[in-house]
Short mmCIF file of C-alpha atoms in Angstrom, two decimals:
data_model
loop_
_atom_site.label_atom_id
_atom_site.label_comp_id
_atom_site.label_asym_id
_atom_site.label_seq_id
_atom_site.Cartn_x
_atom_site.Cartn_y
_atom_site.Cartn_z
CA VAL A 1 160.71 212.75 48.40
CA ILE A 2 160.47 209.50 46.83
CA LEU A 3 160.96 207.13 49.94
CA ALA A 4 162.21 204.32 48.03
CA PRO A 5 162.55 203.16 44.44
CA GLY A 6 159.25 202.33 42.96
CA ILE A 7 157.15 204.47 45.08
CA PRO A 8 155.08 207.03 43.26
CA ALA A 9 156.25 210.42 43.83
CA GLU A 10 154.15 213.50 44.27
CA THR A 11 155.90 214.88 41.16
CA GLU A 12 157.44 213.31 38.10
CA LEU A 13 161.29 213.08 38.01
CA GLY A 14 161.52 214.05 34.40
CA GLY A 15 163.06 217.61 33.76
CA ARG A 16 163.22 218.07 37.68
CA ALA A 17 166.24 218.62 39.84
CA CYS A 18 166.82 215.18 41.60
CA VAL A 19 169.02 214.43 44.78
CA VAL A 20 169.67 210.73 45.08
CA VAL A 21 170.46 209.62 48.55
CA ASP A 22 172.09 206.46 49.68
CA VAL A 23 173.54 207.20 53.13
CA LEU A 24 174.80 203.91 53.87
CA ARG A 25 176.85 204.23 51.79
CA ALA A 26 177.29 205.02 48.04
CA THR A 27 176.38 208.78 48.15
CA THR A 28 178.47 209.12 51.39
CA THR A 29 181.19 207.19 49.80
CA LEU A 30 181.24 209.18 46.42
CA THR A 31 181.13 212.66 48.45
CA ALA A 32 184.17 211.37 50.31
CA ALA A 33 186.02 210.29 47.23
CA LEU A 34 185.44 213.68 45.54
CA GLU A 35 186.57 215.37 48.65
CA ALA A 36 189.79 213.24 48.52
CA GLY A 37 190.22 214.73 44.84
CA ALA A 38 188.96 211.87 42.79
CA LYS A 39 188.84 213.06 39.34
CA ALA A 40 185.50 211.55 38.39
CA ILE A 41 183.20 208.36 39.27
CA TYR A 42 181.63 206.31 36.74
CA PRO A 43 178.52 204.66 38.58
CA LEU A 44 177.80 201.06 36.72
CA ALA A 45 174.84 198.90 37.43
CA GLU A 46 176.98 195.61 37.57
CA PRO A 47 180.60 194.38 38.47
CA ASP A 48 181.06 193.34 34.81
CA ASP A 49 180.31 196.83 33.65
CA ALA A 50 183.13 198.18 35.89
CA TRP A 51 185.81 195.66 34.58
CA ARG A 52 184.86 196.33 31.07
CA LEU A 53 185.01 200.11 31.54
CA GLN A 54 188.32 199.91 33.26
CA ALA A 55 189.71 197.96 30.33
CA GLN A 56 188.37 200.54 27.92
CA LEU A 57 189.93 203.46 30.06
CA GLY A 58 193.21 201.69 29.46
CA GLY A 59 193.42 199.95 32.83
CA GLU A 60 194.01 203.16 34.77
CA ALA A 61 190.79 203.42 36.65
CA LEU A 62 190.46 201.96 40.10
CA LEU A 63 187.47 199.53 40.76
CA GLY A 64 185.18 200.23 43.75
CA GLY A 65 181.99 199.16 45.28
CA GLU A 66 180.26 196.27 46.79
CA ARG A 67 177.90 193.27 46.82
CA GLY A 68 176.28 192.17 50.13
CA GLY A 69 178.23 195.14 51.68
CA LEU A 70 181.51 193.87 50.90
CA ARG A 71 184.36 194.53 48.63
CA ILE A 72 183.83 192.53 45.16
CA GLY A 73 186.58 190.04 44.45
CA GLY A 74 189.25 191.61 42.51
CA PHE A 75 188.12 195.40 43.18
CA ASP A 76 190.56 197.91 44.51
CA LEU A 77 188.15 199.43 47.00
CA GLY A 78 184.90 198.46 48.87
CA ASN A 79 182.14 200.87 49.63
CA SER A 80 183.60 202.24 53.16
CA PRO A 81 184.09 205.85 52.78
CA ARG A 82 187.06 205.60 54.89
CA GLU A 83 188.58 203.63 52.38
CA TYR A 84 188.62 206.60 49.87
CA THR A 85 191.41 208.72 51.22
CA ARG A 86 193.66 211.28 49.24
CA ALA A 87 196.56 208.94 48.93
CA VAL A 88 194.39 206.25 47.30
CA VAL A 89 192.09 208.21 45.15
CA SER A 90 193.34 211.67 44.47
CA GLY A 91 193.28 212.47 40.68
CA LYS A 92 192.05 208.98 39.85
CA LEU A 93 189.11 207.72 37.73
CA LEU A 94 186.69 205.24 39.79
CA CYS A 95 184.53 202.49 38.19
CA TYR A 96 182.02 201.92 40.85
CA THR A 97 179.06 199.81 41.23
CA THR A 98 176.70 199.14 44.51
CA SER A 99 173.63 197.42 45.11
CA ASN A 100 171.38 200.33 45.55
CA GLY A 101 172.88 203.75 45.06
CA THR A 102 174.37 203.39 41.55
CA ALA A 103 171.03 201.65 40.49
CA ALA A 104 169.27 204.65 41.88
CA LEU A 105 171.60 207.18 40.16
CA LEU A 106 171.07 205.36 36.86
CA ALA A 107 167.09 205.18 37.33
CA ALA A 108 166.79 208.93 38.18
CA HIS A 109 168.84 209.68 34.80
CA ARG A 110 166.79 207.33 32.76
CA ALA A 111 163.75 209.08 34.26
CA GLY A 112 165.06 212.45 32.82
CA ALA A 113 166.08 214.21 36.17
CA ALA A 114 168.44 216.96 35.59
CA PRO A 115 170.49 217.91 37.25
CA ILE A 116 171.13 214.93 39.45
CA TYR A 117 173.07 215.66 42.73
CA LEU A 118 174.48 213.20 45.32
CA GLY A 119 172.98 213.85 48.74
CA ALA A 120 173.87 212.36 52.07
CA LEU A 121 173.67 213.59 55.77
CA ARG A 122 177.45 214.82 55.55
CA ASN A 123 176.54 217.10 52.97
CA ALA A 124 172.69 217.86 53.44
CA THR A 125 173.13 221.58 53.96
CA ALA A 126 175.38 222.02 50.94
CA VAL A 127 173.03 220.34 48.89
CA ALA A 128 169.91 222.14 50.07
CA ARG A 129 171.86 225.40 49.53
CA ARG A 130 172.26 224.49 45.81
CA LEU A 131 168.62 223.38 45.35
CA VAL A 132 167.38 226.76 47.09
CA ARG A 133 169.54 228.71 44.59
CA GLU A 134 168.23 226.99 41.77
CA GLY A 135 164.95 227.93 42.95
CA ARG A 136 162.73 225.09 41.24
CA SER A 137 160.86 221.97 42.14
CA ALA A 138 163.09 219.34 42.90
CA VAL A 139 162.79 215.50 44.15
CA ILE A 140 164.74 213.75 46.78
CA TYR A 141 165.13 210.02 45.69
CA CYS A 142 165.93 207.73 48.41
CA SER A 143 167.75 204.69 47.17
CA GLY A 144 166.37 202.29 49.82
CA SER A 145 167.93 198.78 50.59
CA GLY A 146 166.83 195.88 48.51
CA GLY A 147 163.88 197.84 46.99
CA ARG A 148 162.64 198.66 50.59
CA ILE A 149 162.70 201.95 52.50
CA ALA A 150 165.85 202.66 54.52
CA LEU A 151 165.26 204.77 57.43
CA GLU A 152 168.79 206.47 57.09
CA ASP A 153 167.73 207.68 53.56
CA VAL A 154 164.60 209.15 54.83
CA VAL A 155 166.34 210.69 57.54
CA ALA A 156 168.94 212.39 55.06
CA ALA A 157 165.87 213.39 52.74
CA GLY A 158 164.46 215.05 56.02
CA ALA A 159 167.93 216.75 56.68
CA ILE A 160 168.02 218.30 53.08
CA ALA A 161 164.19 219.31 53.14
CA GLY A 162 164.68 220.98 56.49
CA ALA A 163 167.73 222.78 55.31
CA CYS A 164 165.70 223.92 52.11
CA GLN A 165 162.98 225.39 54.37
CA GLY A 166 165.43 226.98 56.56
CA ALA A 167 167.14 228.72 53.34
CA GLY A 168 164.15 229.82 51.52
CA ASP A 169 160.48 230.02 51.11
CA VAL A 170 159.95 226.24 50.39
CA VAL A 171 156.72 224.12 50.05
CA LEU A 172 157.34 220.66 51.19
CA HIS A 173 154.90 217.68 49.91
CA ASP A 174 153.42 215.24 52.26
CA THR A 175 156.60 213.03 51.81
CA ALA A 176 159.07 215.62 52.71
CA ALA A 177 157.08 216.31 55.82
CA ILE A 178 157.46 212.76 56.82
CA ALA A 179 160.97 212.89 56.07
CA LEU A 180 161.59 215.92 57.89
CA ALA A 181 159.61 214.73 60.85
CA THR A 182 161.94 211.66 60.67
CA PHE A 183 165.10 213.57 60.73
CA ARG A 184 164.05 215.82 63.65
CA TRP A 185 163.06 212.66 65.63
CA ALA A 186 166.31 210.88 64.82
CA LEU A 187 168.79 213.71 65.13
CA PRO A 188 169.37 213.80 68.98
CA ASP A 189 170.41 210.26 68.88
CA LEU A 190 171.43 209.66 65.33
CA VAL A 191 174.31 207.18 65.45
CA GLU A 192 172.14 205.14 67.93
CA ILE A 193 169.03 205.07 65.82
CA LEU A 194 171.06 204.41 62.42
CA SER A 195 172.73 201.57 63.94
CA ARG A 196 169.52 200.04 65.09
CA ALA A 197 168.03 200.41 61.64
CA ARG A 198 167.68 197.38 59.42
CA HIS A 199 170.44 198.43 56.97
CA GLY A 200 172.84 199.69 59.85
CA GLU A 201 172.42 196.28 61.74
CA ASP A 202 173.56 194.52 58.46
CA LEU A 203 176.55 196.93 58.35
CA ILE A 204 177.50 196.25 62.07
CA ALA A 205 177.04 192.67 61.51
CA LEU A 206 179.83 192.93 58.88
CA GLY A 207 182.09 194.88 61.10
CA LEU A 208 181.48 198.26 59.56
CA ALA A 209 179.93 200.30 62.57
CA GLU A 210 182.39 203.12 61.87
CA ASP A 211 180.87 203.80 58.65
CA ILE A 212 177.55 204.38 60.56
CA ALA A 213 179.17 207.08 62.73
CA TYR A 214 181.06 208.66 59.69
CA SER A 215 177.93 208.67 57.60
CA ALA A 216 175.84 210.41 60.55
CA GLN A 217 178.18 213.50 60.45
CA VAL A 218 175.36 216.12 59.26
CA GLY A 219 176.72 218.86 57.42
CA ALA A 220 180.31 217.94 57.70
CA SER A 221 180.84 218.34 54.18
CA ARG A 222 180.66 221.06 51.60
CA MET A 223 181.10 218.77 48.58
CA VAL A 224 178.15 217.97 46.25
CA GLY A 225 178.69 215.49 43.50
CA GLN A 226 176.54 215.85 40.33
CA PHE A 227 176.02 212.94 37.73
CA ASP A 228 175.52 213.85 34.06
CA GLY A 229 174.44 210.50 33.15
CA VAL A 230 177.92 209.18 32.53
CA MET A 231 180.32 210.30 35.47
CA VAL A 232 179.98 211.93 38.81
CA ARG A 233 182.03 215.08 39.44
CA PRO A 234 182.04 217.85 41.79
CA ALA A 235 178.76 220.01 40.84
CA GLY A 236 180.43 223.34 40.60
CA HIS A 237 183.23 221.83 38.35
CA ILE A 238 180.27 220.58 36.00
CA LEU A 239 178.49 223.95 36.08
CA ARG A 240 181.59 225.80 35.20
CA ARG A 241 182.19 223.64 32.40
CA GLU A 242 178.65 224.44 31.00
CA VAL A 243 179.28 228.02 30.96
CA PRO A 244 180.50 229.03 27.49
CA GLY A 245 183.78 230.81 27.09
CA VAL B 1 154.17 199.70 58.05
CA ILE B 2 153.44 199.76 54.18
CA LEU B 3 153.26 203.56 53.89
CA ALA B 4 151.44 203.28 50.43
CA PRO B 5 149.89 200.43 48.22
CA GLY B 6 152.55 198.89 46.20
CA ILE B 7 155.57 199.70 48.71
CA PRO B 8 157.25 196.49 49.58
CA ALA B 9 157.08 195.87 53.49
CA GLU B 10 159.64 194.64 55.59
CA THR B 11 157.55 191.61 56.23
CA GLU B 12 155.17 189.75 54.10
CA LEU B 13 151.35 190.20 54.58
CA GLY B 14 150.52 186.60 54.31
CA GLY B 15 149.42 185.11 57.68
CA ARG B 16 149.99 188.46 59.43
CA ALA B 17 147.73 190.59 61.34
CA CYS B 18 146.95 193.65 59.23
CA VAL B 19 145.59 197.03 60.14
CA VAL B 20 144.48 198.96 57.00
CA VAL B 21 144.37 202.66 57.36
CA ASP B 22 142.38 205.20 55.33
CA VAL B 23 142.01 208.26 57.70
CA LEU B 24 140.45 210.36 55.32
CA ARG B 25 137.93 208.82 55.34
CA ALA B 26 137.13 205.16 54.52
CA THR B 27 138.29 203.36 57.69
CA THR B 28 137.17 206.47 59.77
CA THR B 29 133.95 206.22 58.23
CA LEU B 30 133.25 202.53 58.53
CA THR B 31 134.37 202.88 62.12
CA ALA B 32 131.72 205.38 62.85
CA ALA B 33 129.35 203.37 60.96
CA LEU B 34 129.85 200.39 63.41
CA GLU B 35 129.56 202.63 66.51
CA ALA B 36 126.28 203.78 65.10
CA GLY B 37 125.26 200.34 64.84
CA ALA B 38 125.33 199.36 61.34
CA LYS B 39 125.23 195.43 61.30
CA ALA B 40 127.83 194.99 58.57
CA ILE B 41 129.41 196.67 55.71
CA TYR B 42 130.46 195.03 52.40
CA PRO B 43 133.46 196.68 51.04
CA LEU B 44 133.52 196.56 47.27
CA ALA B 45 135.78 197.71 44.47
CA GLU B 46 133.28 199.44 42.03
CA PRO B 47 129.93 201.12 42.25
CA ASP B 48 128.63 198.45 39.97
CA ASP B 49 129.51 195.76 42.38
CA ALA B 50 127.44 197.64 45.10
CA TRP B 51 124.42 198.13 43.03
CA ARG B 52 124.76 194.35 42.16
CA LEU B 53 124.97 193.12 45.71
CA GLN B 54 122.35 195.55 46.92
CA ALA B 55 119.95 193.59 44.48
CA GLN B 56 121.21 190.34 45.85
CA LEU B 57 120.37 191.40 49.29
CA GLY B 58 116.95 192.04 48.61
CA GLY B 59 117.28 195.83 48.03
CA GLU B 60 117.54 196.05 51.73
CA ALA B 61 120.92 197.38 52.16
CA LEU B 62 122.01 200.91 51.95
CA LEU B 63 124.50 202.14 49.37
CA GLY B 64 127.60 204.21 50.63
CA GLY B 65 130.84 205.63 49.34
CA GLU B 66 132.47 208.15 46.97
CA ARG B 67 134.30 208.85 43.91
CA GLY B 68 136.30 211.91 43.48
CA GLY B 69 135.33 212.58 47.22
CA LEU B 70 131.66 212.88 46.59
CA ARG B 71 128.55 210.71 47.14
CA ILE B 72 128.12 208.43 43.96
CA GLY B 73 124.84 209.28 41.77
CA GLY B 74 121.97 207.26 43.10
CA PHE B 75 123.68 206.12 46.44
CA ASP B 76 122.22 206.75 49.99
CA LEU B 77 125.38 208.06 51.67
CA GLY B 78 128.48 209.64 50.62
CA ASN B 79 131.91 209.04 52.47
CA SER B 80 131.77 211.48 55.15
CA PRO B 81 131.72 209.86 58.94
CA ARG B 82 129.40 212.55 59.98
CA GLU B 83 126.61 211.13 57.82
CA TYR B 84 126.80 207.67 59.27
CA THR B 85 124.26 208.49 62.30
CA ARG B 86 122.46 205.95 64.15
CA ALA B 87 119.36 207.17 62.84
CA VAL B 88 120.62 206.24 59.28
CA VAL B 89 122.53 203.14 59.71
CA SER B 90 121.47 201.24 63.07
CA GLY B 91 120.75 197.73 62.24
CA LYS B 92 121.35 198.14 58.50
CA LEU B 93 123.87 196.57 56.07
CA LEU B 94 125.94 198.73 53.89
CA CYS B 95 127.26 198.16 50.31
CA TYR B 96 130.16 200.55 50.29
CA THR B 97 132.77 201.58 47.94
CA THR B 98 135.61 204.23 47.80
CA SER B 99 138.86 205.04 45.85
CA ASN B 100 141.46 203.89 48.30
CA GLY B 101 140.22 202.51 51.29
CA THR B 102 137.98 199.56 50.03
CA ALA B 103 140.61 198.76 47.54
CA ALA B 104 143.47 198.35 50.34
CA LEU B 105 140.87 196.16 52.37
CA LEU B 106 140.38 193.81 49.37
CA ALA B 107 144.13 193.83 48.45
CA ALA B 108 144.98 193.06 52.09
CA HIS B 109 142.58 190.02 52.15
CA ARG B 110 144.08 188.84 48.49
CA ALA B 111 147.63 188.91 50.05
CA GLY B 112 146.43 186.49 52.74
CA ALA B 113 146.64 188.83 55.75
CA ALA B 114 144.36 187.55 58.71
CA PRO B 115 142.97 189.23 60.81
CA ILE B 116 142.35 192.43 58.87
CA TYR B 117 141.45 195.46 61.33
CA LEU B 118 140.12 198.72 60.23
CA GLY B 119 142.60 201.60 61.76
CA ALA B 120 142.15 205.19 61.92
CA LEU B 121 143.04 208.14 64.12
CA ARG B 122 139.87 207.70 66.20
CA ASN B 123 140.43 204.04 67.13
CA ALA B 124 144.35 204.03 67.24
CA THR B 125 144.52 203.05 70.84
CA ALA B 126 141.91 200.48 70.61
CA VAL B 127 143.52 198.94 67.49
CA ALA B 128 146.93 198.83 69.35
CA ARG B 129 145.42 197.06 72.40
CA ARG B 130 144.23 194.63 70.32
CA LEU B 131 147.39 193.83 68.12
CA VAL B 132 149.32 193.74 71.51
CA ARG B 133 146.86 191.32 72.92
CA GLU B 134 147.41 189.13 69.97
CA GLY B 135 151.26 189.35 70.66
CA ARG B 136 152.37 188.61 66.82
CA SER B 137 154.00 190.28 64.06
CA ALA B 138 151.66 192.70 62.46
CA VAL B 139 151.71 195.04 59.42
CA ILE B 140 149.97 198.57 59.23
CA TYR B 141 148.77 198.97 55.57
CA CYS B 142 148.15 202.61 54.70
CA SER B 143 145.67 203.06 51.80
CA GLY B 144 147.33 206.42 50.69
CA SER B 145 145.54 208.42 48.02
CA GLY B 146 145.73 207.46 44.30
CA GLY B 147 148.49 205.06 44.92
CA ARG B 148 150.57 207.68 46.71
CA ILE B 149 151.57 208.17 50.22
CA ALA B 150 149.05 210.14 52.27
CA LEU B 151 150.28 211.92 55.17
CA GLU B 152 147.22 211.23 57.35
CA ASP B 153 147.54 207.28 56.91
CA VAL B 154 151.27 207.59 57.94
CA VAL B 155 150.33 209.97 60.98
CA ALA B 156 147.69 207.29 62.29
CA ALA B 157 150.24 204.17 61.47
CA GLY B 158 152.43 206.17 63.93
CA ALA B 159 149.70 206.69 66.22
CA ILE B 160 148.93 202.83 66.25
CA ALA B 161 152.69 201.91 66.37
CA GLY B 162 153.21 204.39 69.09
CA ALA B 163 150.28 202.96 71.27
CA CYS B 164 151.48 199.33 70.64
CA GLN B 165 154.85 200.47 72.11
CA GLY B 166 153.36 202.17 74.98
CA ALA B 167 151.37 198.84 75.69
CA GLY B 168 153.96 196.22 75.23
CA ASP B 169 157.47 195.11 74.41
CA VAL B 170 157.33 195.76 70.82
CA VAL B 171 160.05 196.07 68.00
CA LEU B 172 159.49 198.73 65.37
CA HIS B 173 160.72 198.28 61.86
CA ASP B 174 162.10 201.28 60.04
CA THR B 175 158.78 202.35 58.47
CA ALA B 176 157.04 202.15 61.86
CA ALA B 177 159.70 204.33 63.19
CA ILE B 178 159.21 206.65 60.36
CA ALA B 179 155.49 206.72 61.00
CA LEU B 180 155.80 207.24 64.78
CA ALA B 181 158.22 210.09 64.19
CA THR B 182 155.62 211.71 61.93
CA PHE B 183 152.93 211.19 64.31
CA ARG B 184 154.77 212.73 67.17
CA TRP B 185 155.70 215.77 64.86
CA ALA B 186 151.99 216.23 63.64
CA LEU B 187 150.10 215.65 67.02
CA PRO B 188 150.35 219.06 68.53
CA ASP B 189 148.89 220.51 65.37
CA LEU B 190 147.03 217.80 63.73
CA VAL B 191 144.13 219.30 62.48
CA GLU B 192 146.14 222.07 60.72
CA ILE B 193 148.77 219.68 59.65
CA LEU B 194 146.26 217.28 58.09
CA SER B 195 144.33 220.35 56.38
CA ARG B 196 147.59 221.29 54.60
CA ALA B 197 148.17 217.74 53.41
CA ARG B 198 147.53 216.89 49.71
CA HIS B 199 144.58 215.05 50.46
CA GLY B 200 143.29 217.21 53.10
CA GLU B 201 143.50 220.04 50.75
CA ASP B 202 141.15 218.16 48.17
CA LEU B 203 138.64 217.71 51.01
CA ILE B 204 138.87 221.23 51.93
CA ALA B 205 138.11 222.26 48.40
CA LEU B 206 134.89 220.17 48.56
CA GLY B 207 133.58 221.80 51.60
CA LEU B 208 134.61 218.98 53.86
CA ALA B 209 136.68 220.40 56.38
CA GLU B 210 134.78 218.95 59.31
CA ASP B 211 135.55 215.59 58.17
CA ILE B 212 139.25 216.18 58.82
CA ALA B 213 138.43 217.59 62.47
CA TYR B 214 136.34 214.64 63.03
CA SER B 215 138.83 212.30 61.60
CA ALA B 216 141.60 213.57 63.86
CA GLN B 217 140.18 212.93 67.12
CA VAL B 218 142.96 210.57 68.26
CA GLY B 219 141.54 207.73 70.55
CA ALA B 220 138.05 208.95 70.54
CA SER B 221 136.52 205.46 69.74
CA ARG B 222 136.99 202.26 71.13
CA MET B 223 135.25 200.42 67.94
CA VAL B 224 137.52 198.10 65.84
CA GLY B 225 136.28 196.82 62.78
CA GLN B 226 137.20 193.61 61.36
CA PHE B 227 137.11 192.61 57.68
CA ASP B 228 136.74 188.73 56.89
CA GLY B 229 137.30 188.95 53.26
CA VAL B 230 133.36 189.39 52.81
CA MET B 231 132.15 192.14 55.31
CA VAL B 232 133.25 194.53 58.11
CA ARG B 233 131.90 193.97 61.56
CA PRO B 234 133.04 194.72 64.98
CA ALA B 235 136.13 192.54 65.86
CA GLY B 236 134.88 191.50 69.18
CA HIS B 237 131.47 190.15 67.18
CA ILE B 238 133.96 188.21 64.81
CA LEU B 239 135.85 186.70 67.38
CA ARG B 240 132.97 185.46 69.62
CA ARG B 241 131.53 183.83 66.71
CA GLU B 242 134.64 181.97 65.84
CA VAL B 243 134.68 180.50 69.33
CA PRO B 244 132.97 177.11 69.03
CA GLY B 245 129.76 176.29 71.41
#
């Protein structure tokens, strides 16, 4: 587990399966968007990139994301998973940029990780099943918040590591043990603990407490998004497409 | 808590109380050396610095420390706390260099932290009492191992954070909550868990399993060393000297 960007991991990212985690809220929100039928999401570093790509796509894509936790001026959607409903995003392309999560997705791709999955508390067990099925070394990459460790991402990394351990003969490195201990401690009182964490407090100050409660629903979703370096789509979809014939 | 060197903390080190932790083994060993009556220890970056300072001190200081976990060629002592007995170090000056712990002490001083204490599992409660008595914001700085997070240091940071919480009205940042959860998880099976951690496995391979058992004795010591930027001495000693008259 990389507990925050810039922390040296026990293993290199290059050539390894990677789960990027940004519980509050990018990976939770993109998982919700895929569940609601979004066709694909383009994670982009900056708002300008989103405008540019939307124009290139003929103006048909929606713009989503946040800066400072709030919807970017002129964008169709903010970064609350509750905005990404079937009525709004089904069948749509999304150009999407956030402060931490999209940067982590792009960084994992630059570092040569493959495949790259989107992990959250809501899809922790589904992600773990996928990792165990692949049966090779994997790195869980916590996006953090402003370059610093975010408790909710470590908790989700622990949920995924614990679910992997439950599903197979898995060796956890030191950082995975730390994350798993943190998850077990937090689980009985999850919403309260995430609300008192630094990033949770920021969201509550913005009136977004419901996003925390939604994001804390461990294992509620079977959807696993996969990032191929350009776009995020349901992982099964990408795997099917890669099988010839 | 800074979980490993180079990880951005929630707060700046400058002007804050800091506890440097290197459970396996620098801060455990220096605490043992002070308990055994060592007069002062000079933490130094490199073996050459130790040789040079020993010569400047007229050859009377002992040389201690490790590279690759083993005693440095020509040094009087390695880095096992069990070597630093009263018979060997009482009344002595020590020139001391290790791979991670001395670097962390020097880095905390360069960053402007003050006072800087030496924390370990053995003196976790004593360090916590001192922090709570001072009643101000403090950073626990885990030395890690080769720049990476070391489980045993996070466990000790959690022991100290937990003891602070038990002793006063203390607010824990996200990373301190992670460390405390890790400590509570590890405590019932501490020697076993530290033995299976990456750094523990390295020490066992070197035949140093007993150092792990010794280092895991939570709260066994009341000694708290303090680093003033030049030397490590018992914290009480330094405080008394700083009071005029």
